[in-house]
Short mmCIF file of C-alpha atoms and ligand atoms in Angstrom, two decimals:
data_model
loop_
_atom_site.label_atom_id
_atom_site.label_comp_id
_atom_site.label_asym_id
_atom_site.label_seq_id
_atom_site.Cartn_x
_atom_site.Cartn_y
_atom_site.Cartn_z
CA MET A 1 139.09 80.81 64.65
CA ALA A 2 141.49 78.89 66.85
CA THR A 3 144.42 80.95 65.61
CA ASP A 4 142.80 84.20 66.69
CA ASN A 5 142.09 82.78 70.13
CA PHE A 6 145.64 81.63 70.39
CA GLN A 7 147.01 85.09 69.68
CA ASP A 8 144.70 86.70 72.21
CA GLU A 9 145.53 84.22 74.93
CA THR A 10 149.25 84.56 74.57
CA GLU A 11 149.30 88.34 74.42
CA GLY A 12 150.65 88.69 70.93
CA VAL A 13 153.08 85.77 70.92
CA ALA A 14 152.02 84.06 67.71
CA ASP A 15 153.32 80.76 66.36
CA GLY A 16 157.05 81.32 65.90
CA GLY A 17 156.95 84.43 68.09
CA TRP A 18 158.28 82.35 70.93
CA GLN A 19 161.70 82.45 69.34
CA ALA A 20 161.68 86.24 69.53
CA ALA A 21 160.60 85.98 73.17
CA TRP A 22 163.48 83.59 73.80
CA ALA A 23 166.00 85.85 72.07
CA ASP A 24 164.72 88.77 74.14
CA ALA A 25 165.23 86.97 77.48
CA VAL A 26 167.13 88.69 80.29
CA ARG A 27 170.70 87.37 80.29
CA SER A 28 172.49 89.11 83.13
CA ALA A 29 172.10 89.10 86.88
CA SER A 30 172.45 92.87 87.14
CA GLU A 31 169.76 93.47 84.54
CA LEU A 32 167.53 91.00 86.34
CA CYS A 33 168.08 92.81 89.65
CA ARG A 34 167.40 96.16 88.04
CA LEU A 35 164.17 94.92 86.42
CA VAL A 36 162.80 93.53 89.67
CA GLY A 37 163.81 96.64 91.60
CA LEU A 38 166.56 95.12 93.74
CA PRO A 39 170.10 96.34 94.34
CA ASP A 40 172.75 94.85 92.06
CA GLN A 41 174.92 92.04 93.34
CA GLU A 42 178.64 91.46 93.36
CA PRO A 43 179.35 90.22 89.84
CA GLY A 44 181.75 87.46 88.85
CA TRP A 45 180.95 84.44 90.96
CA ALA A 46 178.04 83.20 88.86
CA ALA A 47 180.07 82.47 85.74
CA GLY A 48 179.49 79.13 84.05
CA TRP A 49 175.72 78.87 84.23
CA PRO A 50 174.52 82.09 82.69
CA VAL A 51 171.33 83.83 83.67
CA LEU A 52 168.43 83.25 81.27
CA VAL A 53 164.99 84.57 82.17
CA PRO A 54 162.30 85.12 79.51
CA ARG A 55 160.29 88.30 80.05
CA SER A 56 157.05 86.36 80.45
CA TYR A 57 158.57 84.53 83.42
CA LEU A 58 159.99 87.81 84.71
CA SER A 59 156.50 89.34 84.63
CA ARG A 60 155.40 86.78 87.26
CA ILE A 61 158.12 87.87 89.73
CA ALA A 62 156.95 90.31 92.40
CA PRO A 63 159.07 93.46 92.24
CA GLY A 64 161.17 94.46 95.23
CA ASP A 65 161.01 91.08 97.00
CA PRO A 66 164.43 89.40 97.32
CA SER A 67 162.79 86.17 98.49
CA ASP A 68 160.25 85.93 95.68
CA PRO A 69 159.90 82.18 94.95
CA LEU A 70 160.35 82.64 91.21
CA LEU A 71 163.28 85.01 91.53
CA LEU A 72 165.09 82.55 93.81
CA GLN A 73 164.90 79.93 91.06
CA VAL A 74 166.65 82.08 88.46
CA LEU A 75 168.91 84.61 90.22
CA PRO A 76 172.45 83.43 91.02
CA ARG A 77 173.40 83.73 94.67
CA PRO A 78 176.72 83.57 96.51
CA GLU A 79 175.56 80.36 98.24
CA GLU A 80 176.21 78.60 94.93
CA LEU A 81 179.89 78.69 95.83
CA GLU A 82 179.33 76.47 98.85
CA ILE A 83 179.81 72.84 97.90
CA PRO A 84 179.36 70.57 100.90
CA GLU A 85 180.39 66.92 101.00
CA GLY A 86 178.12 64.71 98.90
CA PHE A 87 177.42 67.34 96.22
CA SER A 88 179.16 66.88 92.85
CA SER A 89 178.83 67.73 89.18
CA ASP A 90 177.52 64.26 88.18
CA PRO A 91 175.67 62.93 91.25
CA LEU A 92 173.45 60.65 89.16
CA GLY A 93 176.35 58.86 87.48
CA GLU A 94 174.71 59.67 84.15
CA THR A 95 177.89 59.19 82.17
CA ALA A 96 177.66 55.51 83.11
CA ALA A 97 174.04 55.19 81.91
CA SER A 98 174.76 56.54 78.46
CA PRO A 99 175.32 53.72 75.93
CA VAL A 100 175.77 56.19 73.07
CA SER A 101 176.08 59.97 72.99
CA GLY A 102 172.75 61.73 73.51
CA MET A 103 170.95 58.73 75.05
CA LEU A 104 170.28 57.78 78.67
CA TRP A 105 168.98 54.30 79.10
CA LYS A 106 168.46 53.51 82.74
CA TYR A 107 164.98 52.00 82.97
CA GLN A 108 163.34 49.12 81.19
CA GLY A 109 161.11 49.87 78.23
CA ARG A 110 161.86 53.58 78.01
CA SER A 111 164.85 55.50 76.86
CA LEU A 112 165.66 59.13 77.24
CA ILE A 113 167.04 61.09 74.32
CA VAL A 114 168.89 64.30 75.11
CA ALA A 115 167.33 66.28 72.29
CA THR A 116 169.17 69.51 73.09
CA GLY A 117 171.32 71.10 75.77
CA THR A 118 169.51 74.41 75.79
CA CYS A 119 166.54 75.56 77.85
CA GLY A 120 163.95 78.32 77.86
CA VAL A 121 164.94 79.41 81.34
CA HIS A 122 168.00 78.61 83.46
CA CYS A 123 167.12 77.17 86.84
CA ARG A 124 169.86 77.56 89.44
CA PHE A 125 169.13 74.15 91.02
CA CYS A 126 169.52 72.21 87.80
CA PHE A 127 171.86 69.30 87.10
CA ARG A 128 172.49 70.88 83.70
CA ARG A 129 174.52 73.69 85.24
CA HIS A 130 177.66 71.58 84.88
CA PHE A 131 177.09 70.45 81.31
CA PRO A 132 178.69 72.43 78.51
CA LEU A 133 176.23 74.67 76.70
CA PRO A 134 176.13 73.99 72.96
CA ALA A 135 177.59 76.74 70.82
CA SER A 136 175.04 76.32 68.04
CA PRO A 137 171.42 75.21 67.82
CA PRO A 138 171.01 71.41 67.97
CA ARG A 139 170.70 69.43 64.77
CA LEU A 140 168.99 66.13 64.21
CA SER A 141 172.32 64.66 63.08
CA ALA A 142 173.60 65.00 66.65
CA MET A 143 170.82 62.63 67.75
CA GLU A 144 171.59 60.07 65.06
CA PRO A 145 173.54 57.63 67.29
CA ALA A 146 170.74 57.69 69.89
CA LEU A 147 168.01 57.19 67.27
CA GLU A 148 169.90 54.32 65.66
CA ARG A 149 170.35 52.62 68.99
CA VAL A 150 166.67 52.97 69.92
CA GLY A 151 165.81 51.59 66.48
CA ARG A 152 167.75 48.41 67.27
CA GLU A 153 166.31 47.93 70.79
CA ARG A 154 162.91 46.36 70.38
CA SER A 155 162.27 46.43 74.12
CA ILE A 156 162.04 50.22 74.06
CA HIS A 157 158.35 51.17 73.86
CA GLU A 158 158.69 54.78 74.89
CA ILE A 159 161.02 57.56 73.82
CA ILE A 160 161.44 60.38 76.29
CA LEU A 161 162.64 63.61 74.78
CA SER A 162 164.51 65.56 77.40
CA GLY A 163 167.55 67.75 77.59
CA GLY A 164 167.87 70.62 78.20
CA ASP A 165 164.40 71.36 76.95
CA PRO A 166 163.26 69.57 73.78
CA LEU A 167 160.71 72.30 73.08
CA THR A 168 163.57 74.72 72.40
CA LEU A 169 163.80 72.81 69.11
CA ASP A 170 161.74 74.47 66.41
CA ASP A 171 158.64 72.75 65.08
CA GLY A 172 160.42 71.69 61.89
CA SER A 173 163.20 69.83 63.71
CA LEU A 174 160.75 68.44 66.23
CA SER A 175 158.51 67.18 63.47
CA GLU A 176 161.45 65.43 61.82
CA LEU A 177 162.45 63.89 65.14
CA VAL A 178 158.92 62.68 65.87
CA GLY A 179 158.72 61.29 62.34
CA ARG A 180 161.91 59.30 62.91
CA ALA A 181 160.59 57.96 66.20
CA ALA A 182 157.27 56.97 64.61
CA GLU A 183 159.10 54.90 61.96
CA MET A 184 160.34 52.55 64.68
CA LEU A 185 157.48 50.13 64.97
CA HIS A 186 158.32 48.94 68.47
CA VAL A 187 158.09 52.49 69.84
CA ARG A 188 154.55 53.28 71.00
CA ARG A 189 154.79 56.43 73.06
CA LEU A 190 156.58 59.74 72.87
CA ARG A 191 157.03 61.60 76.11
CA ILE A 192 158.26 65.20 76.23
CA HIS A 193 159.80 66.56 79.41
CA THR A 194 159.60 70.34 79.22
CA ARG A 195 159.52 73.59 81.15
CA MET A 196 158.67 75.67 78.07
CA PRO A 197 154.92 76.00 78.82
CA ILE A 198 156.06 77.76 82.02
CA ALA A 199 159.10 79.61 80.65
CA ILE A 200 157.60 80.77 77.35
CA PRO A 201 153.96 79.65 77.15
CA GLY A 202 153.70 80.94 73.57
CA ARG A 203 155.86 77.93 72.61
CA VAL A 204 152.73 75.79 72.71
CA GLY A 205 151.39 76.95 69.38
CA PRO A 206 148.99 75.34 66.89
CA ARG A 207 151.79 73.68 64.90
CA LEU A 208 153.23 71.95 67.96
CA VAL A 209 149.83 70.78 69.10
CA GLU A 210 149.01 69.51 65.62
CA LEU A 211 152.28 67.67 65.31
CA LEU A 212 151.72 65.87 68.61
CA ARG A 213 148.16 65.05 67.68
CA ALA A 214 149.01 63.78 64.23
CA THR A 215 151.74 61.29 65.14
CA ARG A 216 151.05 57.58 65.33
CA LEU A 217 152.75 57.61 68.74
CA THR A 218 150.82 58.29 71.92
CA PRO A 219 152.13 61.67 73.10
CA ILE A 220 152.57 62.54 76.76
CA VAL A 221 153.79 65.92 77.99
CA VAL A 222 155.40 66.25 81.41
CA VAL A 223 155.63 69.89 82.42
CA HIS A 224 158.12 71.06 85.04
CA VAL A 225 156.43 73.51 87.42
CA ASN A 226 157.48 74.35 90.98
CA HIS A 227 155.24 77.09 92.34
CA PRO A 228 151.67 78.33 91.86
CA ALA A 229 152.98 81.81 91.02
CA GLU A 230 154.53 80.29 87.91
CA ILE A 231 151.03 79.77 86.52
CA ASP A 232 149.45 82.82 84.93
CA PRO A 233 146.66 83.05 82.32
CA ALA A 234 149.11 82.52 79.43
CA VAL A 235 150.42 79.35 81.09
CA GLU A 236 146.87 78.16 81.76
CA ALA A 237 146.03 78.71 78.09
CA ALA A 238 149.14 76.84 76.92
CA LEU A 239 148.29 73.83 79.10
CA ALA A 240 144.68 73.96 77.94
CA ARG A 241 145.77 73.83 74.30
CA LEU A 242 147.57 70.55 74.97
CA VAL A 243 144.79 68.99 77.04
CA ASP A 244 142.06 70.14 74.66
CA ALA A 245 143.93 68.33 71.89
CA GLY A 246 143.65 65.11 73.89
CA ILE A 247 147.30 65.05 74.94
CA PRO A 248 147.81 63.72 78.48
CA VAL A 249 149.71 66.29 80.55
CA LEU A 250 151.52 65.36 83.78
CA SER A 251 153.60 67.59 86.03
CA GLN A 252 156.88 67.25 87.81
CA SER A 253 158.24 69.55 90.50
CA VAL A 254 161.43 69.81 92.49
CA LEU A 255 161.17 70.27 96.25
CA LEU A 256 163.11 73.48 96.91
CA ARG A 257 163.99 75.12 100.20
CA GLY A 258 162.49 78.57 100.65
CA ILE A 259 160.48 78.18 97.43
CA ASN A 260 157.88 75.44 97.77
CA ASP A 261 158.82 73.55 100.94
CA ASN A 262 155.57 74.14 102.78
CA ALA A 263 152.25 72.33 102.62
CA ASP A 264 150.15 75.36 101.68
CA THR A 265 152.24 76.18 98.60
CA LEU A 266 152.38 72.57 97.43
CA ALA A 267 148.67 72.01 98.06
CA GLU A 268 147.80 75.13 96.08
CA LEU A 269 150.11 74.09 93.24
CA PHE A 270 148.85 70.51 92.92
CA GLU A 271 145.18 71.38 93.32
CA TRP A 272 145.48 74.10 90.71
CA LEU A 273 147.21 71.73 88.31
CA VAL A 274 144.38 69.24 88.74
CA ASP A 275 141.87 72.01 88.04
CA LEU A 276 143.81 72.65 84.83
CA ARG A 277 143.50 68.90 84.00
CA VAL A 278 147.20 68.29 84.63
CA VAL A 279 147.99 65.25 86.80
CA PRO A 280 150.77 65.76 89.40
CA TYR A 281 153.27 62.98 88.69
CA TYR A 282 156.55 63.46 90.52
CA LEU A 283 157.84 65.61 93.35
CA HIS A 284 161.61 65.23 93.08
CA GLN A 285 164.05 65.32 95.91
CA LEU A 286 166.84 67.66 94.74
CA ASP A 287 169.75 65.94 92.99
CA ARG A 288 172.90 66.73 94.95
CA VAL A 289 174.49 68.87 92.28
CA ALA A 290 177.39 71.11 93.20
CA GLY A 291 176.19 74.68 93.74
CA THR A 292 172.63 73.74 94.74
CA ALA A 293 173.03 72.74 98.40
CA HIS A 294 171.14 75.81 99.63
CA PHE A 295 168.01 74.49 97.88
CA GLU A 296 168.04 71.11 99.61
CA VAL A 297 165.12 70.09 101.83
CA PRO A 298 165.80 67.19 104.23
CA GLU A 299 163.97 64.02 103.17
CA ALA A 300 162.27 63.71 106.56
CA ARG A 301 160.70 67.11 106.00
CA GLY A 302 159.67 66.12 102.47
CA ARG A 303 157.94 63.02 103.87
CA ARG A 304 156.04 65.08 106.43
CA LEU A 305 154.89 67.46 103.69
CA ILE A 306 153.61 64.58 101.55
CA GLU A 307 151.81 63.12 104.55
CA GLU A 308 150.09 66.43 105.17
CA LEU A 309 149.12 66.71 101.50
CA ARG A 310 147.59 63.24 101.63
CA GLY A 311 145.31 64.47 104.39
CA ARG A 312 144.26 67.52 102.41
CA LEU A 313 143.99 66.56 98.73
CA PRO A 314 142.39 63.83 96.61
CA GLY A 315 144.75 60.90 96.13
CA TYR A 316 145.35 61.70 92.46
CA ALA A 317 146.48 65.24 93.33
CA VAL A 318 149.45 64.09 95.40
CA PRO A 319 152.51 63.29 93.27
CA ARG A 320 155.01 60.55 94.08
CA TYR A 321 157.89 61.84 96.15
CA VAL A 322 161.01 60.34 94.56
CA ARG A 323 164.72 60.63 94.20
CA GLU A 324 167.15 59.30 91.65
CA VAL A 325 169.63 56.75 92.85
CA PRO A 326 172.44 55.76 90.48
CA GLY A 327 172.11 52.14 89.44
CA ALA A 328 168.48 51.75 90.64
CA SER A 329 165.97 50.20 88.21
CA SER A 330 163.51 53.08 88.63
CA LYS A 331 163.16 56.34 90.50
CA VAL A 332 163.17 55.51 94.19
CA SER A 333 160.12 56.32 96.30
CA LEU A 334 160.83 58.31 99.45
CA GLU A 335 157.46 57.63 101.07
C1 PLP B 401 163.21 59.78 85.10
C2 PLP B 401 163.80 59.05 83.96
C3 PLP B 401 163.02 58.26 83.13
C4 PLP B 401 161.52 58.16 83.29
O1 PLP B 401 161.16 57.48 84.41
P1 PLP B 401 159.60 57.29 84.72
O2 PLP B 401 159.59 56.70 86.07
O3 PLP B 401 159.07 56.41 83.65
O4 PLP B 401 158.98 58.63 84.65
C5 PLP B 401 163.61 57.56 82.11
N1 PLP B 401 164.96 57.61 81.91
C6 PLP B 401 165.74 58.36 82.70
C7 PLP B 401 167.20 58.38 82.42
C8 PLP B 401 165.20 59.11 83.75
O5 PLP B 401 166.00 59.88 84.50
S1 SF4 B 402 164.42 74.02 82.31
FE1 SF4 B 402 164.83 72.01 83.21
S2 SF4 B 402 166.74 71.35 82.25
FE2 SF4 B 402 166.55 73.55 81.91
S3 SF4 B 402 167.64 74.58 83.56
FE3 SF4 B 402 165.51 74.39 84.22
S4 SF4 B 402 165.41 72.46 85.34
FE4 SF4 B 402 167.27 72.44 84.13
#
């Protein structure tokens, strides 16, 4: 039985169990340090973007290594206080690209709906760090203005659910949302941008897979993954459940200093993703968000890395190296 397999593969996280895993996430820097066997840090300076690390993600962090590439993505560091020129809290000018609350409409034919402000893991380099965290779980009613607007725009053929992480919505809310999208006859595709298969792989349960398979819309899942050490057997199984169901899965990664800014790490990541039937889609240049400057890799170095990858991997295994430029009609290629 598929359900039995699912429970085995995810080490006891059954459908719905992901919410317990989420509730049980590590939520303080000192607890995180203690659990990975590192000395505690000076508290206080990391307020505003709280620590959130699910235990499944934690289990992939090597104990006792302060420069572990997964730890660096989730542990606040004093460098976050350094805000050089050019870094700000809204570097993408997103407020300007938002016709109604909860909707970002920058590119022709596709519109992004901010389905929720919450995530399964808090990444220190994220643009979301300056957005207010919602006090209560998201409701469909909050997305009403965005849905109405998409309903009236017949040029929109694709809805992108983003956030935050749309897979922090439960299957009931998600099903309602997908149902609403499917009622709009001009909408053909539903894309989900998510880090949940990495943060809490048990999120990809039979109900979610079934709901994506059953909709009239063509589903596409874009998974955010930055380092090969983020992929363990539970993550592999979660991705396999999507691909086995016929759902195209693409990946996006952020180029991060000291984490994945070398050709060996990137080559291993992209080749492994291809082996898992996930197509590498985007490698993002970091958005210049205040508090993230220490993660920035110079574009010239990014270009050299991509060039080296082109010499080592099949063409389809090398993602497009892009950055977001406010006002541009698409993501801008850096190659
Ligand atoms: C990245 C992004 C998209 C999707 O762009 P693709 O190039 O189609 O992947 C759509 N809307 C917004 C606001 C985006 O930031
Ligand atoms: S999961 Fe995505 S949206 Fe959430 S904090 Fe990480 S990068 Fe940001």
